[in-house]
């Protein structure tokens, strides 16, 4: 069955309604047992042009295709950022607040770059707005408006772009981490659960990058 490419229809509707900016937002690493959770943010203006050819949700792309698309996506978005929350933070505060923390860090990066995020509409994949609570300490006038959309990573080009940005950056970190903590096959599983990953944990113990509460065992390092 053919997979439809994402479009800019939803984003263009938001621009017609008065949005000055649209920020596509998507997370990766939510279900991993090692490494950070990452939230990608891609900022787009009303004059956004046609998306890079072949852009799709990162889950629908091969690793090689994601890597090839990454520089195209990064140049397509006038501004972009990837925020992260590490495994220890996810253990301490939980995965949903961890997503919010990562997104907040990404938005802070955009603010430092001069992006007026308060004028933006953030398109968040899914039906649950986990971002707004994370911004509770921000002045109300500084917060972007958040809209949720089921399957936005599949259907909305800006969210697909954010997905690629986050996935590539997180995957690269896990490949680098594999050289520091070898044996867990992070170059292939990127920290996600697999039989060989669990087998390595049984053999080697957990590492400083594992989400220890998710393993139901104490850290062994």
mmCIF file of C-alpha atoms in Angstrom:
data_model
loop_
_atom_site.group_PDB
_atom_site.id
_atom_site.type_symbol
_atom_site.label_atom_id
_atom_site.label_comp_id
_atom_site.label_asym_id
_atom_site.label_seq_id
_atom_site.Cartn_x
_atom_site.Cartn_y
_atom_site.Cartn_z
ATOM 1 C CA UNK A 1 0.000 0.000 0.000
ATOM 2 C CA UNK A 2 1.448 3.366 -1.047
ATOM 3 C CA UNK A 3 2.158 5.902 1.675
ATOM 4 C CA UNK A 4 0.965 9.419 0.931
ATOM 5 C CA UNK A 5 3.465 12.248 1.245
ATOM 6 C CA UNK A 6 2.753 14.894 3.883
ATOM 7 C CA UNK A 7 1.469 18.255 2.701
ATOM 8 C CA UNK A 8 1.350 21.868 3.884
ATOM 9 C CA UNK A 9 -2.440 22.097 3.774
ATOM 10 C CA UNK A 10 -2.929 22.218 7.533
ATOM 11 C CA UNK A 11 -0.109 24.721 8.006
ATOM 12 C CA UNK A 12 -1.432 26.981 5.260
ATOM 13 C CA UNK A 13 -4.842 26.960 6.955
ATOM 14 C CA UNK A 14 -3.183 28.142 10.170
ATOM 15 C CA UNK A 15 -1.456 30.947 8.264
ATOM 16 C CA UNK A 16 -4.776 31.992 6.721
ATOM 17 C CA UNK A 17 -6.219 32.136 10.245
ATOM 18 C CA UNK A 18 -3.518 34.605 11.252
ATOM 19 C CA UNK A 19 -0.557 32.583 12.510
ATOM 20 C CA UNK A 20 2.683 34.514 12.029
ATOM 21 C CA UNK A 21 4.772 31.351 12.401
ATOM 22 C CA UNK A 22 4.089 27.647 12.428
ATOM 23 C CA UNK A 23 6.394 25.367 14.399
ATOM 24 C CA UNK A 24 6.213 21.673 13.595
ATOM 25 C CA UNK A 25 7.002 19.574 16.672
ATOM 26 C CA UNK A 26 7.676 15.869 17.084
ATOM 27 C CA UNK A 27 9.465 13.613 19.558
ATOM 28 C CA UNK A 28 11.671 10.561 19.199
ATOM 29 C CA UNK A 29 13.086 8.173 21.766
ATOM 30 C CA UNK A 30 9.929 7.978 23.834
ATOM 31 C CA UNK A 31 9.967 4.187 23.938
ATOM 32 C CA UNK A 32 13.722 3.656 24.189
ATOM 33 C CA UNK A 33 15.303 2.001 27.217
ATOM 34 C CA UNK A 34 18.568 3.898 26.833
ATOM 35 C CA UNK A 35 19.521 7.408 25.838
ATOM 36 C CA UNK A 36 17.636 10.698 25.794
ATOM 37 C CA UNK A 37 14.262 11.669 24.505
ATOM 38 C CA UNK A 38 14.527 14.272 21.757
ATOM 39 C CA UNK A 39 12.013 16.826 20.512
ATOM 40 C CA UNK A 40 12.480 18.414 17.105
ATOM 41 C CA UNK A 41 11.139 21.851 16.240
ATOM 42 C CA UNK A 42 10.985 23.331 12.746
ATOM 43 C CA UNK A 43 9.970 26.978 12.297
ATOM 44 C CA UNK A 44 8.166 28.041 9.115
ATOM 45 C CA UNK A 45 6.886 31.353 7.766
ATOM 46 C CA UNK A 46 3.799 32.065 5.639
ATOM 47 C CA UNK A 47 5.957 32.093 2.493
ATOM 48 C CA UNK A 48 7.104 28.499 3.110
ATOM 49 C CA UNK A 49 8.013 26.841 -0.141
ATOM 50 C CA UNK A 50 7.583 23.302 -1.374
ATOM 51 C CA UNK A 51 8.968 20.684 0.990
ATOM 52 C CA UNK A 52 12.063 18.599 0.164
ATOM 53 C CA UNK A 53 11.248 15.718 -2.139
ATOM 54 C CA UNK A 54 10.710 12.442 -0.304
ATOM 55 C CA UNK A 55 10.090 14.004 3.116
ATOM 56 C CA UNK A 56 8.057 11.756 5.385
ATOM 57 C CA UNK A 57 7.714 10.866 9.032
ATOM 58 C CA UNK A 58 11.131 9.599 10.128
ATOM 59 C CA UNK A 59 9.654 6.219 11.099
ATOM 60 C CA UNK A 60 8.781 5.633 7.448
ATOM 61 C CA UNK A 61 12.302 6.334 6.178
ATOM 62 C CA UNK A 62 15.457 4.240 6.136
ATOM 63 C CA UNK A 63 18.425 5.493 8.119
ATOM 64 C CA UNK A 64 20.264 6.349 4.903
ATOM 65 C CA UNK A 65 17.297 8.310 3.581
ATOM 66 C CA UNK A 66 16.928 10.222 6.847
ATOM 67 C CA UNK A 67 20.596 11.175 6.744
ATOM 68 C CA UNK A 68 20.254 12.335 3.142
ATOM 69 C CA UNK A 69 17.172 14.409 3.966
ATOM 70 C CA UNK A 70 18.592 15.968 7.120
ATOM 71 C CA UNK A 71 20.572 18.811 5.484
ATOM 72 C CA UNK A 72 17.697 19.503 3.081
ATOM 73 C CA UNK A 73 15.226 19.776 5.955
ATOM 74 C CA UNK A 74 17.627 21.894 8.010
ATOM 75 C CA UNK A 75 17.988 24.363 5.128
ATOM 76 C CA UNK A 76 14.245 24.308 4.335
ATOM 77 C CA UNK A 77 13.281 25.478 7.832
ATOM 78 C CA UNK A 78 14.402 29.084 8.468
ATOM 79 C CA UNK A 79 15.033 28.096 12.096
ATOM 80 C CA UNK A 80 15.126 24.729 13.829
ATOM 81 C CA UNK A 81 16.172 23.174 17.107
ATOM 82 C CA UNK A 82 16.303 19.824 18.852
ATOM 83 C CA UNK A 83 15.857 19.764 22.622
ATOM 84 C CA UNK A 84 16.676 16.746 24.758
ATOM 85 C CA UNK A 85 16.093 15.319 28.205
ATOM 86 C CA UNK A 86 18.571 12.661 29.236
ATOM 87 C CA UNK A 87 17.873 9.218 30.657
ATOM 88 C CA UNK A 88 18.434 10.302 34.267
ATOM 89 C CA UNK A 89 15.916 13.123 33.874
ATOM 90 C CA UNK A 90 13.394 10.733 32.335
ATOM 91 C CA UNK A 91 13.923 8.387 35.284
ATOM 92 C CA UNK A 92 13.493 11.201 37.778
ATOM 93 C CA UNK A 93 10.461 13.041 36.402
ATOM 94 C CA UNK A 94 8.828 10.556 34.020
ATOM 95 C CA UNK A 95 8.579 10.340 30.272
ATOM 96 C CA UNK A 96 5.805 12.874 29.617
ATOM 97 C CA UNK A 97 7.391 15.627 31.745
ATOM 98 C CA UNK A 98 10.667 14.624 30.087
ATOM 99 C CA UNK A 99 9.140 15.347 26.693
ATOM 100 C CA UNK A 100 8.011 18.722 27.971
ATOM 101 C CA UNK A 101 11.464 19.504 29.335
ATOM 102 C CA UNK A 102 13.097 18.597 26.031
ATOM 103 C CA UNK A 103 10.621 20.699 24.057
ATOM 104 C CA UNK A 104 11.072 23.644 26.400
ATOM 105 C CA UNK A 105 14.837 23.487 25.863
ATOM 106 C CA UNK A 106 14.293 23.451 22.121
ATOM 107 C CA UNK A 107 11.978 26.455 22.312
ATOM 108 C CA UNK A 108 14.507 28.300 24.473
ATOM 109 C CA UNK A 109 17.102 27.684 21.756
ATOM 110 C CA UNK A 110 14.746 29.256 19.225
ATOM 111 C CA UNK A 111 14.135 32.253 21.493
ATOM 112 C CA UNK A 112 17.891 32.788 21.814
ATOM 113 C CA UNK A 113 18.087 32.694 18.005
ATOM 114 C CA UNK A 114 15.588 35.566 17.868
ATOM 115 C CA UNK A 115 12.473 33.579 16.940
ATOM 116 C CA UNK A 116 9.300 35.223 18.341
ATOM 117 C CA UNK A 117 7.803 31.952 19.542
ATOM 118 C CA UNK A 118 4.964 33.814 21.257
ATOM 119 C CA UNK A 119 3.618 34.571 17.770
ATOM 120 C CA UNK A 120 3.734 30.933 16.703
ATOM 121 C CA UNK A 121 1.327 28.067 16.518
ATOM 122 C CA UNK A 122 3.008 24.797 17.443
ATOM 123 C CA UNK A 123 1.620 21.752 15.641
ATOM 124 C CA UNK A 124 2.061 18.802 17.987
ATOM 125 C CA UNK A 125 1.701 15.225 16.795
ATOM 126 C CA UNK A 126 -0.926 13.155 18.605
ATOM 127 C CA UNK A 127 -4.005 13.979 20.656
ATOM 128 C CA UNK A 128 -2.341 14.854 23.981
ATOM 129 C CA UNK A 129 -0.935 18.320 24.606
ATOM 130 C CA UNK A 130 2.077 17.536 26.796
ATOM 131 C CA UNK A 131 3.812 20.776 25.811
ATOM 132 C CA UNK A 132 1.577 23.450 27.351
ATOM 133 C CA UNK A 133 2.038 22.207 30.955
ATOM 134 C CA UNK A 134 5.814 22.325 30.470
ATOM 135 C CA UNK A 135 5.560 26.042 29.718
ATOM 136 C CA UNK A 136 3.555 26.872 32.842
ATOM 137 C CA UNK A 137 6.403 28.943 34.287
ATOM 138 C CA UNK A 138 6.754 31.035 31.129
ATOM 139 C CA UNK A 139 4.914 34.379 31.121
ATOM 140 C CA UNK A 140 1.603 33.823 29.397
ATOM 141 C CA UNK A 141 2.474 36.413 26.759
ATOM 142 C CA UNK A 142 5.638 34.452 25.876
ATOM 143 C CA UNK A 143 3.960 31.114 25.216
ATOM 144 C CA UNK A 144 3.100 29.839 21.744
ATOM 145 C CA UNK A 145 -0.327 28.440 20.989
ATOM 146 C CA UNK A 146 -0.318 24.652 20.773
ATOM 147 C CA UNK A 147 -2.613 22.610 18.547
ATOM 148 C CA UNK A 148 -2.631 18.823 18.483
ATOM 149 C CA UNK A 149 -3.269 16.734 15.410
ATOM 150 C CA UNK A 150 -3.412 12.960 15.215
ATOM 151 C CA UNK A 151 -0.967 11.604 12.618
ATOM 152 C CA UNK A 152 0.550 15.037 12.110
ATOM 153 C CA UNK A 153 3.947 13.376 11.680
ATOM 154 C CA UNK A 154 2.494 11.533 8.682
ATOM 155 C CA UNK A 155 0.269 14.258 7.235
ATOM 156 C CA UNK A 156 1.898 17.623 8.060
ATOM 157 C CA UNK A 157 5.162 18.452 6.337
ATOM 158 C CA UNK A 158 6.429 20.708 9.135
ATOM 159 C CA UNK A 159 5.959 17.959 11.713
ATOM 160 C CA UNK A 160 7.564 15.376 9.452
ATOM 161 C CA UNK A 161 10.514 17.753 9.150
ATOM 162 C CA UNK A 162 10.752 18.041 12.938
ATOM 163 C CA UNK A 163 10.654 14.257 13.159
ATOM 164 C CA UNK A 164 13.607 13.883 10.807
ATOM 165 C CA UNK A 165 15.626 16.536 12.639
ATOM 166 C CA UNK A 166 15.077 14.894 16.014
ATOM 167 C CA UNK A 167 15.587 11.329 14.832
ATOM 168 C CA UNK A 168 18.863 11.993 13.029
ATOM 169 C CA UNK A 169 20.361 13.979 15.905
ATOM 170 C CA UNK A 170 19.357 11.412 18.509
ATOM 171 C CA UNK A 171 20.555 8.481 16.399
ATOM 172 C CA UNK A 172 23.929 10.129 15.919
ATOM 173 C CA UNK A 173 24.273 10.548 19.674
ATOM 174 C CA UNK A 174 23.506 6.868 20.243
ATOM 175 C CA UNK A 175 26.074 5.808 17.640
ATOM 176 C CA UNK A 176 28.668 7.971 19.392
ATOM 177 C CA UNK A 177 27.629 6.512 22.752
ATOM 178 C CA UNK A 178 28.149 2.988 21.432
ATOM 179 C CA UNK A 179 31.868 3.702 21.142
ATOM 180 C CA UNK A 180 31.954 4.762 24.808
ATOM 181 C CA UNK A 181 29.707 1.994 26.135
ATOM 182 C CA UNK A 182 30.160 -0.871 23.658
ATOM 183 C CA UNK A 183 28.281 -4.129 23.629
ATOM 184 C CA UNK A 184 24.654 -2.958 23.585
ATOM 185 C CA UNK A 185 24.412 -2.695 19.776
ATOM 186 C CA UNK A 186 23.312 0.928 19.900
ATOM 187 C CA UNK A 187 24.581 1.472 16.366
ATOM 188 C CA UNK A 188 21.673 -0.666 15.212
ATOM 189 C CA UNK A 189 18.994 -0.486 17.941
ATOM 190 C CA UNK A 190 19.654 3.173 18.896
ATOM 191 C CA UNK A 191 18.743 2.397 22.496
ATOM 192 C CA UNK A 192 15.358 0.822 21.798
ATOM 193 C CA UNK A 193 14.297 -2.482 23.290
ATOM 194 C CA UNK A 194 15.302 -5.611 21.421
ATOM 195 C CA UNK A 195 16.136 -9.170 22.417
ATOM 196 C CA UNK A 196 19.836 -8.590 21.813
ATOM 197 C CA UNK A 197 19.757 -5.340 23.783
ATOM 198 C CA UNK A 198 18.208 -7.032 26.812
ATOM 199 C CA UNK A 199 20.623 -9.914 26.432
ATOM 200 C CA UNK A 200 23.533 -7.464 26.534
ATOM 201 C CA UNK A 201 22.146 -5.873 29.701
ATOM 202 C CA UNK A 202 21.938 -9.307 31.333
ATOM 203 C CA UNK A 203 25.526 -9.978 30.305
ATOM 204 C CA UNK A 204 27.103 -6.561 30.947
ATOM 205 C CA UNK A 205 24.752 -4.879 33.376
ATOM 206 C CA UNK A 206 23.160 -1.523 32.667
ATOM 207 C CA UNK A 207 25.156 1.497 31.563
ATOM 208 C CA UNK A 208 25.091 5.163 32.641
ATOM 209 C CA UNK A 209 22.811 5.856 29.670
ATOM 210 C CA UNK A 210 20.107 3.317 30.457
ATOM 211 C CA UNK A 211 16.734 4.324 31.866
ATOM 212 C CA UNK A 212 17.195 2.278 35.001
ATOM 213 C CA UNK A 213 13.647 2.502 36.326
ATOM 214 C CA UNK A 214 12.466 1.125 32.987
ATOM 215 C CA UNK A 215 14.717 -1.910 33.417
ATOM 216 C CA UNK A 216 13.271 -2.705 36.852
ATOM 217 C CA UNK A 217 16.763 -3.210 38.213
ATOM 218 C CA UNK A 218 19.475 -1.097 39.888
ATOM 219 C CA UNK A 219 22.199 0.484 37.820
ATOM 220 C CA UNK A 220 25.185 -1.816 37.442
ATOM 221 C CA UNK A 221 28.187 0.360 36.711
#
